[in-house]
Coordinates of C-alpha atoms in Angstrom, one line a residue:
Chain A
X1 CA 120.7 82.5 -25.2
X2 CA 120.3 86.2 -24.0
X3 CA 121.8 87.2 -27.4
X4 CA 118.9 85.3 -29.1
X5 CA 116.3 87.1 -27.1
X6 CA 117.9 90.5 -27.9
X7 CA 118.0 89.8 -31.7
X8 CA 114.5 88.3 -31.7
X9 CA 113.2 91.4 -29.9
X10 CA 114.9 93.7 -32.4
X11 CA 113.4 91.7 -35.3
X12 CA 109.8 91.6 -34.0
X13 CA 109.9 95.3 -32.8
X14 CA 111.2 96.4 -36.2
X15 CA 108.4 94.4 -38.0
X16 CA 105.6 95.8 -35.8
X17 CA 106.9 99.4 -35.9
X18 CA 107.1 99.2 -39.7
X19 CA 103.5 97.9 -39.8
X20 CA 102.3 100.7 -37.6
X21 CA 104.3 103.1 -39.8
X22 CA 106.5 104.3 -37.0
X23 CA 109.3 103.3 -39.3
X24 CA 108.7 104.8 -42.7
X25 CA 111.1 102.7 -44.7
X26 CA 110.6 99.9 -47.2
X27 CA 110.3 96.7 -45.4
X28 CA 113.2 95.2 -47.3
X29 CA 115.4 98.1 -46.1
X30 CA 114.3 97.5 -42.5
X31 CA 115.1 93.8 -42.8
X32 CA 118.6 94.5 -44.1
X33 CA 119.2 97.0 -41.3
X34 CA 117.9 94.4 -38.8
X35 CA 120.3 91.9 -40.3
X36 CA 123.2 94.2 -39.9
X37 CA 122.3 95.2 -36.3
X38 CA 121.8 91.6 -35.3
X39 CA 125.1 90.6 -36.9
X40 CA 126.9 93.5 -35.2
X41 CA 125.5 92.6 -31.8
X42 CA 126.2 88.9 -32.4
X43 CA 129.8 89.7 -33.3
X44 CA 130.4 91.7 -30.1
X45 CA 128.8 89.1 -27.9
X46 CA 130.4 86.1 -29.6
X47 CA 133.8 87.9 -29.7
X48 CA 133.8 88.2 -26.0
X49 CA 132.4 84.8 -25.2
X50 CA 133.8 82.6 -27.9
X51 CA 136.7 84.5 -29.4
X52 CA 137.5 86.0 -32.8
X53 CA 137.0 82.8 -34.8
X54 CA 133.3 82.8 -33.8
X55 CA 132.9 86.4 -35.3
X56 CA 134.3 85.2 -38.7
X57 CA 131.8 82.4 -39.0
X58 CA 128.8 84.7 -38.4
X59 CA 128.4 85.9 -42.0
X60 CA 128.7 82.4 -43.3
X61 CA 125.9 81.2 -40.9
X62 CA 123.7 84.1 -42.1
X63 CA 124.3 83.4 -45.8
X64 CA 123.6 79.7 -45.2
X65 CA 120.0 80.7 -44.5
X66 CA 119.4 81.9 -48.0
X67 CA 117.7 79.1 -50.0
X68 CA 118.3 79.8 -53.7
X69 CA 115.8 77.4 -55.2
X70 CA 112.6 79.5 -54.6
X71 CA 114.5 82.7 -55.5
X72 CA 115.6 81.3 -58.9
X73 CA 112.3 79.7 -59.6
X74 CA 110.5 83.0 -58.8
X75 CA 112.9 84.9 -61.2
X76 CA 112.3 82.3 -63.9
X77 CA 108.5 82.5 -63.4
X78 CA 108.6 86.3 -63.6
X79 CA 110.8 86.0 -66.8
X80 CA 108.3 83.7 -68.4
X81 CA 105.3 85.9 -67.4
X82 CA 107.2 88.9 -68.8
X83 CA 107.7 87.1 -72.1
X84 CA 104.1 86.2 -72.2
X85 CA 103.0 89.7 -71.7
X86 CA 105.4 91.1 -74.2
X87 CA 104.3 88.8 -77.0
X88 CA 100.6 89.5 -76.5
X89 CA 99.7 86.4 -74.5
X90 CA 97.5 88.3 -72.1
X91 CA 95.7 90.0 -75.0
X92 CA 94.9 86.5 -76.4
X93 CA 93.6 85.5 -72.9
X94 CA 91.2 88.5 -73.0
X95 CA 89.9 87.4 -76.4
X96 CA 89.2 83.9 -74.9
X97 CA 87.4 85.5 -72.0
X98 CA 85.2 87.5 -74.4
X99 CA 84.3 84.2 -76.2
X100 CA 83.6 82.5 -72.9
X101 CA 80.8 85.0 -72.3
X102 CA 78.9 83.6 -75.3
X103 CA 79.2 80.0 -74.0
X104 CA 76.7 78.3 -71.6
X105 CA 78.7 79.8 -68.8
X106 CA 77.1 83.2 -69.6
X107 CA 78.2 86.4 -67.9
X108 CA 78.0 85.1 -64.4
X109 CA 80.0 81.9 -65.0
X110 CA 82.6 83.8 -67.0
X111 CA 83.1 86.2 -64.0
X112 CA 83.5 83.2 -61.7
X113 CA 86.2 81.7 -64.0
X114 CA 87.9 85.2 -64.4
X115 CA 88.0 85.7 -60.6
X116 CA 89.6 82.3 -60.1
X117 CA 91.9 82.6 -63.0
X118 CA 95.0 83.6 -61.0
X119 CA 94.6 80.5 -58.9
X120 CA 94.3 78.3 -62.0
X121 CA 97.5 79.8 -63.6
X122 CA 99.3 79.9 -60.2
X123 CA 102.1 82.3 -61.1
X124 CA 104.9 82.9 -58.5
X125 CA 103.5 86.3 -57.7
X126 CA 99.9 87.5 -57.8
X127 CA 101.1 90.9 -58.9
X128 CA 101.8 89.5 -62.4
X129 CA 98.2 88.5 -63.1
X130 CA 96.8 91.5 -61.2
X131 CA 98.8 94.0 -63.2
X132 CA 97.7 92.3 -66.5
X133 CA 94.0 91.8 -65.8
X134 CA 92.9 94.5 -63.3
X135 CA 92.5 97.1 -66.0
X136 CA 90.4 94.6 -67.9
X137 CA 88.1 94.2 -64.9
X138 CA 87.8 97.9 -64.5
X139 CA 86.7 98.2 -68.1
X140 CA 83.5 96.3 -67.3
X141 CA 82.3 99.3 -65.3
X142 CA 80.9 102.7 -66.4
X143 CA 84.2 104.6 -66.5
X144 CA 86.0 101.7 -68.2
X145 CA 83.8 102.0 -71.3
X146 CA 81.7 98.7 -71.3
X147 CA 79.1 99.9 -68.8
X148 CA 78.2 96.3 -68.0
X149 CA 78.4 96.3 -64.2
X150 CA 77.1 98.4 -61.4
X151 CA 79.4 100.0 -58.9
X152 CA 78.6 97.3 -56.3
X153 CA 79.3 94.5 -58.8
X154 CA 82.6 96.0 -59.8
X155 CA 83.8 96.3 -56.2
X156 CA 83.0 92.6 -55.6
X157 CA 84.5 91.6 -58.9
X158 CA 87.8 93.5 -58.4
X159 CA 88.0 92.7 -54.7
X160 CA 87.4 89.0 -55.1
X161 CA 89.8 88.8 -58.1
X162 CA 92.5 90.5 -56.1
X163 CA 91.9 88.1 -53.1
X164 CA 92.4 85.2 -55.5
X165 CA 95.5 86.7 -57.1
X166 CA 97.2 87.6 -53.8
X167 CA 96.8 84.0 -52.6
X168 CA 97.7 82.3 -55.9
X169 CA 101.5 82.6 -55.2
X170 CA 101.1 80.0 -52.5
X171 CA 100.1 76.9 -54.5
X172 CA 102.3 78.0 -57.4
X173 CA 104.6 75.1 -58.6
X174 CA 107.0 77.6 -60.1
X175 CA 108.6 79.3 -57.1
X176 CA 105.5 79.5 -54.9
X177 CA 105.5 80.4 -51.3
X178 CA 104.3 76.9 -50.4
X179 CA 107.5 75.4 -51.7
X180 CA 109.4 76.8 -48.7
X181 CA 107.2 74.6 -46.5
X182 CA 107.3 71.7 -48.9
X183 CA 111.1 71.7 -48.7
X184 CA 111.0 71.2 -44.9
X185 CA 108.2 68.5 -45.1
X186 CA 110.4 66.6 -47.6
X187 CA 112.5 65.5 -44.6
X188 CA 109.8 62.9 -43.9
X189 CA 107.4 62.8 -46.9
X190 CA 109.6 61.7 -49.9
X191 CA 107.2 63.2 -52.5
X192 CA 106.5 66.4 -50.7
X193 CA 108.3 68.5 -53.3
X194 CA 105.7 67.4 -55.9
X195 CA 103.3 69.8 -54.1
X196 CA 102.1 68.4 -50.8
X197 CA 100.8 71.9 -49.8
X198 CA 99.2 72.8 -53.2
X199 CA 95.8 71.2 -53.0
X200 CA 94.9 72.3 -49.5
X201 CA 95.9 75.9 -50.4
X202 CA 94.0 75.8 -53.7
X203 CA 90.9 74.4 -52.1
X204 CA 90.7 76.9 -49.3
X205 CA 91.6 79.8 -51.7
X206 CA 88.7 78.8 -53.9
X207 CA 86.1 78.8 -51.1
X208 CA 87.8 81.8 -49.4
X209 CA 87.5 83.9 -52.5
X210 CA 83.8 83.4 -52.6
X211 CA 83.4 84.3 -48.9
X212 CA 85.5 87.4 -49.5
X213 CA 83.1 88.4 -52.3
X214 CA 80.2 87.9 -49.8
X215 CA 81.9 90.0 -47.1
X216 CA 82.6 92.8 -49.6
X217 CA 79.0 92.9 -50.7
X218 CA 77.3 92.6 -47.4
X219 CA 79.7 94.3 -44.9
X220 CA 82.5 96.5 -46.5
X221 CA 80.1 98.6 -48.5
X222 CA 78.1 99.3 -45.3
X223 CA 81.1 100.0 -43.2
X224 CA 82.6 102.5 -45.6
X225 CA 79.7 103.8 -47.7
X226 CA 81.4 107.0 -48.9
X227 CA 84.8 105.6 -49.6
X228 CA 84.4 104.5 -53.3
X229 CA 84.6 107.1 -56.0
X230 CA 83.6 104.7 -58.8
X231 CA 80.7 105.9 -61.0
X232 CA 77.6 103.7 -61.1
X233 CA 76.3 102.1 -64.2
X234 CA 74.5 104.5 -66.5
X235 CA 71.0 103.1 -66.9
X236 CA 69.4 103.3 -70.3
X237 CA 72.6 103.9 -72.3
X238 CA 73.7 101.4 -74.9
X239 CA 76.6 99.3 -73.6
X240 CA 79.8 99.9 -75.5
X241 CA 81.1 96.4 -76.1
X242 CA 84.8 96.6 -76.8
X243 CA 85.9 93.5 -78.7
X244 CA 89.5 92.7 -77.7
X245 CA 92.0 91.6 -80.3
X246 CA 95.3 89.7 -80.1
X247 CA 98.1 88.9 -82.5
X248 CA 98.7 85.3 -83.6
X249 CA 101.9 85.2 -81.7
X250 CA 99.9 85.9 -78.5
X251 CA 97.9 82.7 -79.0
X252 CA 101.1 80.8 -79.7
X253 CA 102.8 82.1 -76.6
X254 CA 99.7 81.3 -74.5
X255 CA 99.9 77.7 -75.8
X256 CA 103.6 77.5 -74.9
X257 CA 102.9 79.0 -71.5
X258 CA 100.2 76.3 -70.7
X259 CA 102.5 73.6 -72.0
X260 CA 105.3 74.8 -69.8
X261 CA 103.1 74.8 -66.8
X262 CA 102.0 71.2 -67.6
X263 CA 105.6 70.1 -68.0
X264 CA 106.6 71.9 -64.8
X265 CA 103.8 70.4 -62.8
X266 CA 103.5 66.8 -64.2
X267 CA 107.1 66.3 -65.3
X268 CA 106.3 64.0 -68.2
X269 CA 110.0 64.0 -69.3
X270 CA 111.4 63.0 -66.0
X271 CA 112.9 65.2 -63.3
X272 CA 113.8 68.5 -64.9
X273 CA 114.5 71.6 -62.8
X274 CA 111.4 73.9 -63.0
X275 CA 113.7 76.8 -63.8
X276 CA 115.0 75.0 -66.9
X277 CA 111.5 74.4 -68.2
X278 CA 110.4 78.0 -67.6
X279 CA 113.5 79.6 -69.2
X280 CA 113.2 77.3 -72.3
X281 CA 109.5 78.3 -72.6
X282 CA 110.3 82.0 -72.2
X283 CA 113.0 81.8 -74.9
X284 CA 110.5 80.0 -77.2
X285 CA 107.9 82.8 -76.6
X286 CA 110.5 85.5 -77.1
X287 CA 111.5 83.9 -80.5
X288 CA 107.9 83.5 -81.7
X289 CA 106.6 86.8 -80.3
X290 CA 109.8 88.8 -81.2
X291 CA 109.6 90.4 -77.8
X292 CA 111.9 93.3 -77.1
X293 CA 114.3 93.3 -74.1
X294 CA 112.6 96.4 -72.5
X295 CA 109.2 94.7 -72.6
X296 CA 110.7 91.6 -71.1
X297 CA 112.4 93.3 -68.2
X298 CA 109.2 95.2 -67.4
X299 CA 107.7 91.8 -66.5
X300 CA 110.2 91.1 -63.8
X301 CA 108.8 92.5 -60.5
X302 CA 111.7 92.9 -58.1
X303 CA 109.5 93.3 -54.9
X304 CA 108.8 89.6 -54.2
X305 CA 112.4 88.7 -55.1
X306 CA 114.0 91.3 -52.9
X307 CA 111.4 90.6 -50.2
X308 CA 112.3 86.9 -50.2
X309 CA 116.1 87.6 -50.1
X310 CA 115.7 90.2 -47.4
X311 CA 113.5 87.7 -45.4
X312 CA 116.1 84.9 -45.8
X313 CA 118.9 87.3 -44.7
X314 CA 117.0 88.3 -41.6
X315 CA 116.2 84.7 -40.9
X316 CA 119.9 83.8 -41.4
X317 CA 121.0 86.5 -39.0
X318 CA 118.4 85.3 -36.4
X319 CA 119.6 81.8 -36.8
X320 CA 123.3 82.8 -36.5
X321 CA 122.6 84.7 -33.2
X322 CA 120.3 82.0 -31.7
X323 CA 117.1 84.1 -32.3
X324 CA 115.1 81.1 -33.5
X325 CA 116.2 79.1 -30.4
X326 CA 114.8 82.0 -28.3
X327 CA 111.6 82.1 -30.3
X328 CA 111.3 78.3 -29.9
X329 CA 111.7 78.8 -26.1
X330 CA 109.1 81.6 -25.9
X331 CA 106.6 79.5 -27.9
X332 CA 107.5 76.5 -25.8
X333 CA 106.8 78.5 -22.6
X334 CA 103.5 79.6 -24.2
X335 CA 102.6 76.0 -24.8
X336 CA 103.1 75.4 -21.0
X337 CA 100.5 78.0 -20.1
X338 CA 97.5 75.8 -19.1
X339 CA 94.8 77.7 -21.0
X340 CA 96.8 77.7 -24.2
X341 CA 98.8 74.5 -24.3
X342 CA 100.4 73.4 -27.6
X343 CA 97.0 73.7 -29.4
X344 CA 96.5 77.2 -28.3
X345 CA 100.0 78.3 -29.1
X346 CA 99.7 76.8 -32.6
X347 CA 96.3 78.5 -33.2
X348 CA 98.1 81.8 -32.6
X349 CA 101.2 80.8 -34.6
X350 CA 99.2 79.9 -37.8
X351 CA 97.6 83.3 -37.8
X352 CA 100.8 85.3 -37.2
X353 CA 101.3 86.5 -40.8
X354 CA 97.7 87.8 -40.9
X355 CA 98.4 89.6 -37.6
X356 CA 101.6 91.1 -39.1
X357 CA 100.8 91.5 -42.8
X358 CA 103.9 92.6 -44.8
X359 CA 104.2 93.6 -48.4
X360 CA 105.3 90.1 -49.4
X361 CA 104.5 86.9 -47.4
X362 CA 107.9 85.4 -48.3
X363 CA 109.6 87.7 -45.8
X364 CA 108.2 86.1 -42.6
X365 CA 107.6 82.7 -44.2
X366 CA 111.3 82.4 -44.8
X367 CA 111.9 83.3 -41.2
X368 CA 109.1 81.4 -39.5
X369 CA 108.7 78.1 -41.4
X370 CA 112.0 76.9 -39.9
X371 CA 110.5 77.6 -36.4
X372 CA 107.4 75.7 -37.2
X373 CA 109.6 72.8 -38.4
X374 CA 111.3 72.8 -35.0
X375 CA 107.9 72.0 -33.4
X376 CA 108.0 68.6 -35.1
X377 CA 110.0 65.5 -34.4
X378 CA 113.2 67.2 -35.6
X379 CA 113.5 69.2 -32.4
X380 CA 110.8 69.9 -29.8
X381 CA 108.6 67.0 -30.5
X382 CA 105.3 68.9 -30.0
X383 CA 103.9 67.3 -33.2
X384 CA 104.2 64.1 -35.2
X385 CA 105.1 64.5 -38.9
X386 CA 101.5 64.1 -40.0
X387 CA 100.4 66.7 -37.5
X388 CA 103.2 69.0 -38.7
X389 CA 101.9 68.7 -42.2
X390 CA 98.4 69.7 -41.1
X391 CA 99.6 72.7 -39.2
X392 CA 102.0 73.6 -42.1
X393 CA 99.0 73.6 -44.5
X394 CA 97.1 76.0 -42.2
X395 CA 100.2 78.2 -41.7
X396 CA 101.1 78.5 -45.4
X397 CA 97.7 79.6 -46.7
X398 CA 97.5 82.1 -43.9
X399 CA 100.9 83.4 -44.8
X400 CA 100.6 83.4 -48.5
X401 CA 97.4 85.5 -48.5
X402 CA 98.9 88.1 -46.0
X403 CA 100.2 90.5 -48.7
X404 CA 96.6 91.2 -49.6
X405 CA 95.6 93.2 -46.6
X406 CA 99.1 94.7 -46.0
X407 CA 99.2 98.5 -45.8
X408 CA 103.0 98.4 -46.5
X409 CA 102.6 98.3 -50.3
X410 CA 100.8 95.0 -50.2
X411 CA 99.2 93.5 -53.3
X412 CA 95.7 94.3 -52.2
X413 CA 96.5 98.0 -52.6
X414 CA 96.6 97.4 -56.4
X415 CA 93.0 96.2 -56.2
X416 CA 92.0 99.1 -54.0
X417 CA 93.5 101.5 -56.5
X418 CA 91.5 99.9 -59.3
X419 CA 88.3 100.0 -57.1
X420 CA 88.8 103.7 -56.5
X421 CA 88.6 103.2 -52.7
X422 CA 90.7 104.4 -49.9
X423 CA 93.5 102.2 -48.5
X424 CA 92.2 99.7 -46.0
X425 CA 88.8 99.1 -47.6
X426 CA 89.4 95.5 -48.3
X427 CA 91.3 94.7 -45.1
X428 CA 88.3 93.5 -43.1
X429 CA 87.1 91.1 -45.9
X430 CA 90.6 89.8 -46.5
X431 CA 91.7 89.2 -42.9
X432 CA 88.3 87.8 -41.8
X433 CA 88.0 85.1 -44.5
X434 CA 91.6 84.0 -44.1
X435 CA 91.4 83.8 -40.3
X436 CA 87.9 82.2 -40.1
X437 CA 87.7 80.1 -43.2
X438 CA 90.8 79.5 -45.3
X439 CA 93.2 78.6 -42.5
X440 CA 90.9 75.8 -41.0
X441 CA 89.9 74.7 -44.4
X442 CA 93.5 74.0 -45.4
X443 CA 94.0 72.1 -42.2
X444 CA 91.0 69.8 -42.7
X445 CA 91.8 69.2 -46.3
X446 CA 95.4 68.1 -45.5
X447 CA 94.2 66.0 -42.6
X448 CA 91.3 64.1 -44.2
X449 CA 92.3 63.8 -47.8
X450 CA 95.7 65.1 -49.0
X451 CA 98.0 63.3 -46.6
X452 CA 96.9 60.0 -48.2
X453 CA 98.6 61.0 -51.5
X454 CA 101.9 61.8 -49.9
X455 CA 102.3 59.2 -47.2
X456 CA 105.8 58.1 -46.2
X457 CA 106.9 54.6 -47.1
X458 CA 105.4 52.0 -44.7
X459 CA 102.6 54.3 -43.6
X460 CA 99.0 53.4 -44.5
X461 CA 96.7 56.4 -44.3
X462 CA 93.0 56.4 -45.4
X463 CA 91.0 59.3 -46.6
X464 CA 87.9 60.4 -44.7
X465 CA 85.7 62.2 -47.1
X466 CA 82.8 62.2 -44.7
X467 CA 84.8 64.1 -42.1
X468 CA 86.2 66.5 -44.7
X469 CA 82.7 67.2 -46.1
X470 CA 81.3 67.7 -42.6
X471 CA 84.0 70.1 -41.5
X472 CA 83.8 72.1 -44.8
X473 CA 80.0 72.4 -44.5
X474 CA 80.4 73.5 -40.9
X475 CA 83.1 76.0 -41.6
X476 CA 81.2 77.6 -44.5
X477 CA 78.0 77.6 -42.5
X478 CA 79.6 79.3 -39.5
X479 CA 81.2 81.9 -41.8
X480 CA 77.9 82.6 -43.6
X481 CA 76.1 83.0 -40.3
X482 CA 78.8 85.3 -39.0
X483 CA 78.8 87.4 -42.1
X484 CA 75.0 87.6 -42.1
X485 CA 74.9 88.7 -38.4
X486 CA 77.8 91.2 -38.9
X487 CA 76.0 92.6 -42.0
X488 CA 73.0 93.5 -39.7
X489 CA 75.3 95.4 -37.3
X490 CA 77.6 96.9 -39.9
X491 CA 77.4 100.7 -40.2
X492 CA 79.9 103.5 -40.0
X493 CA 80.8 104.7 -36.5
X494 CA 82.3 103.3 -33.2
X495 CA 79.5 101.3 -31.8
X496 CA 78.7 99.1 -34.8
X497 CA 82.5 98.6 -35.1
X498 CA 82.9 97.2 -31.6
X499 CA 79.8 95.0 -31.9
X500 CA 81.1 93.4 -35.2
X501 CA 84.4 92.6 -33.5
X502 CA 82.3 89.9 -31.8
X503 CA 81.9 88.2 -35.2
X504 CA 85.7 88.1 -35.6
X505 CA 86.2 86.7 -32.1
X506 CA 83.5 83.9 -32.5
X507 CA 84.8 82.7 -35.8
X508 CA 88.5 83.0 -34.6
X509 CA 87.7 80.8 -31.7
X510 CA 86.0 78.3 -34.0
X511 CA 88.9 78.4 -36.4
X512 CA 91.3 77.6 -33.5
X513 CA 89.1 74.8 -32.4
X514 CA 89.0 73.2 -35.9
X515 CA 92.7 73.4 -36.2
X516 CA 93.1 71.7 -32.8
X517 CA 90.6 69.0 -33.8
X518 CA 92.2 68.3 -37.1
X519 CA 95.7 68.2 -35.6
X520 CA 95.1 66.3 -32.3
X521 CA 91.8 64.5 -33.0
X522 CA 88.6 64.5 -30.9
X523 CA 90.0 65.6 -27.6
X524 CA 88.2 68.2 -25.4
X525 CA 91.2 70.0 -23.8
X526 CA 93.2 70.7 -26.9
X527 CA 90.0 71.8 -28.7
X528 CA 89.3 74.3 -25.9
X529 CA 93.0 75.4 -25.8
X530 CA 92.9 75.9 -29.6
X531 CA 89.7 78.0 -29.3
X532 CA 91.4 80.2 -26.7
X533 CA 94.4 80.7 -28.9
X534 CA 92.1 81.5 -31.9
X535 CA 90.3 84.0 -29.7
X536 CA 93.5 85.9 -28.9
X537 CA 94.6 85.9 -32.5
X538 CA 91.2 87.1 -33.6
X539 CA 91.2 89.9 -31.1
X540 CA 94.4 91.3 -32.6
X541 CA 93.1 90.9 -36.2
X542 CA 89.7 92.4 -35.5
X543 CA 91.2 95.6 -34.0
X544 CA 93.5 96.0 -37.0
X545 CA 90.5 96.5 -39.3
X546 CA 90.2 100.3 -39.8
X547 CA 87.1 101.9 -38.2
X548 CA 87.0 104.6 -40.9
X549 CA 89.1 105.2 -44.0
X550 CA 91.1 108.3 -44.6
X551 CA 93.4 109.2 -47.5
X552 CA 97.0 108.8 -46.5
X553 CA 100.3 108.9 -48.3
X554 CA 102.0 105.7 -49.3
X555 CA 104.9 104.9 -46.9
X556 CA 107.3 104.6 -49.9
Chain B
X1 CA 89.2 60.8 -57.9
X2 CA 88.1 61.9 -54.4
X3 CA 90.2 65.1 -54.8
X4 CA 88.5 65.8 -58.1
X5 CA 85.1 65.3 -56.5
X6 CA 85.9 67.7 -53.6
X7 CA 87.2 70.4 -56.0
X8 CA 84.1 70.0 -58.2
X9 CA 81.7 70.3 -55.3
X10 CA 83.7 73.1 -53.7
X11 CA 83.9 74.9 -57.1
X12 CA 80.1 74.8 -57.5
X13 CA 79.6 76.1 -54.0
X14 CA 82.1 78.9 -54.6
X15 CA 80.7 79.8 -58.0
X16 CA 77.1 80.1 -56.7
X17 CA 78.3 82.3 -53.8
X18 CA 80.4 84.6 -56.1
X19 CA 77.5 84.9 -58.6
X20 CA 75.0 85.8 -55.8
X21 CA 77.5 88.3 -54.3
X22 CA 77.7 90.0 -57.8
X23 CA 73.9 90.4 -57.8
X24 CA 73.3 87.7 -60.3
X25 CA 70.2 86.3 -58.6
X26 CA 68.0 84.6 -61.1
X27 CA 68.0 80.8 -61.2
X28 CA 69.6 80.8 -64.6
X29 CA 72.4 83.2 -63.5
X30 CA 73.1 81.2 -60.3
X31 CA 73.3 78.0 -62.4
X32 CA 75.8 79.7 -64.7
X33 CA 77.8 80.8 -61.7
X34 CA 77.8 77.2 -60.4
X35 CA 78.9 75.9 -63.9
X36 CA 81.7 78.5 -63.8
X37 CA 82.7 77.2 -60.4
X38 CA 82.6 73.6 -61.6
X39 CA 84.8 74.5 -64.5
X40 CA 87.3 76.1 -62.1
X41 CA 87.2 73.2 -59.7
X42 CA 87.7 70.5 -62.3
X43 CA 90.4 72.4 -64.1
X44 CA 92.2 73.1 -60.8
X45 CA 92.0 69.5 -59.7
X46 CA 93.5 68.4 -63.1
X47 CA 96.5 70.6 -62.4
X48 CA 97.2 69.4 -58.9
X49 CA 99.2 66.4 -57.7
X50 CA 96.5 64.0 -56.5

């Protein structure tokens, strides 16, 4: 077991040092190095204690941790998105958005749809939609040519869109992050693979996106008043309306894309692997759009693929060297601390990926979801299957949104670049809303409504729409109040920074309490323990929000 | 049906908040934002397993 503690320490230390930029290497490289070091140490220790045969099985145990389904689904999804882009599908989408502005939705409603569009399409990586549409959003501003929006409006539009995009890979049915958790929940819930985690994630992302917009408008602009170099709207000038155009093949490929999504999600032709559906659709789009191979390959983004594989490798090395057993023991010991208990430990655990935001959420998700699974009836027995599903919903939305605020080449940096702000501008908005709103929202949605649709045979669960509505109203109200209060305090400098940390702590406590209430029911002790765990997590998250922004070189 | 209802209500709430955050503050603009949110909520609910 000492071996497990050693490899676990190496893994955690490497992740934190990378995050703090004490190790200036791509996170995938760090993970591969961690894997090799852990395997080498494991080989030495096992060689002495168990003999040469134990050394030979180590690589096998490590490779066994790589789950191919999400990797191939992600590749197929990226291939399809590349085909769509190459054949003018995104151009056709821009035309549709322009037409939408003339509908009863008007400009305001169109922007609401546009901001939430990544979630509706739910592609396997938010970077696909962000790369395609961020330039379009920028065009609504003064520098972009349309001169429709002020600087403040453009910051909110781009920041909220990026928030939505960099959470949309979670509920994706085509290689989404949530599928990792759904695979484990399938051990008990027979239909979990149909998407048991999708609705809780989508619901909390929809509300969380709006709260992010509010935070950006009311707080971020006051915290960092001189950090945005966007030009404001030129008053009095005639708006230059650029009418987008798209080839006919673009519309056709958009129709095929939507049809492929529907077939992948609803499976009207029976059980067909999602990869098959996506590849057939991509080939059809290629034939219709006559897309070139270069344009197609440009659509395949390797970062999320390599991140997921590197994460699986590190997870495999930890598993082979008893690292997860050690982590389970540490968390088990935390659960025995009276002020924390299981509820407090879980309140920290579900926030762990926002506390350690890496460039792709799949890295830690692949490593830590197996640990969360062990808390259930399969190993430690801290949680029943239903409770595990509730905690998994909270964990996955927290995890899947964590690439947004990551300073290690995270997705949010694409938005910051387009907003012409320094790196770190969006971090407070992104971490606050995930910690305080999205995580507890996913838990209550799973508990009071979604579990009913995925109950195991012989289980009779009933929805409680009143409790769901009450919790949602309470969570949103507490968040609005906290944002309002923090907005009054927000200003550049140390003192306002420290006072607004109070807003993070209060809402973090509340989020931990809601998680405990939705997991363990109306019991005072777990609720208080959850609140204390939430407070500790919030303390870490609050102090990671930069006090002031300075230009800094990208780490890689 | 309950899932559709929650997404519709959540969508309207989200849409109004986004519209207000983007300085669309007249009643007409906030209603448009709410309509946009309703569209998002209903569309999303149709795509989810419920």
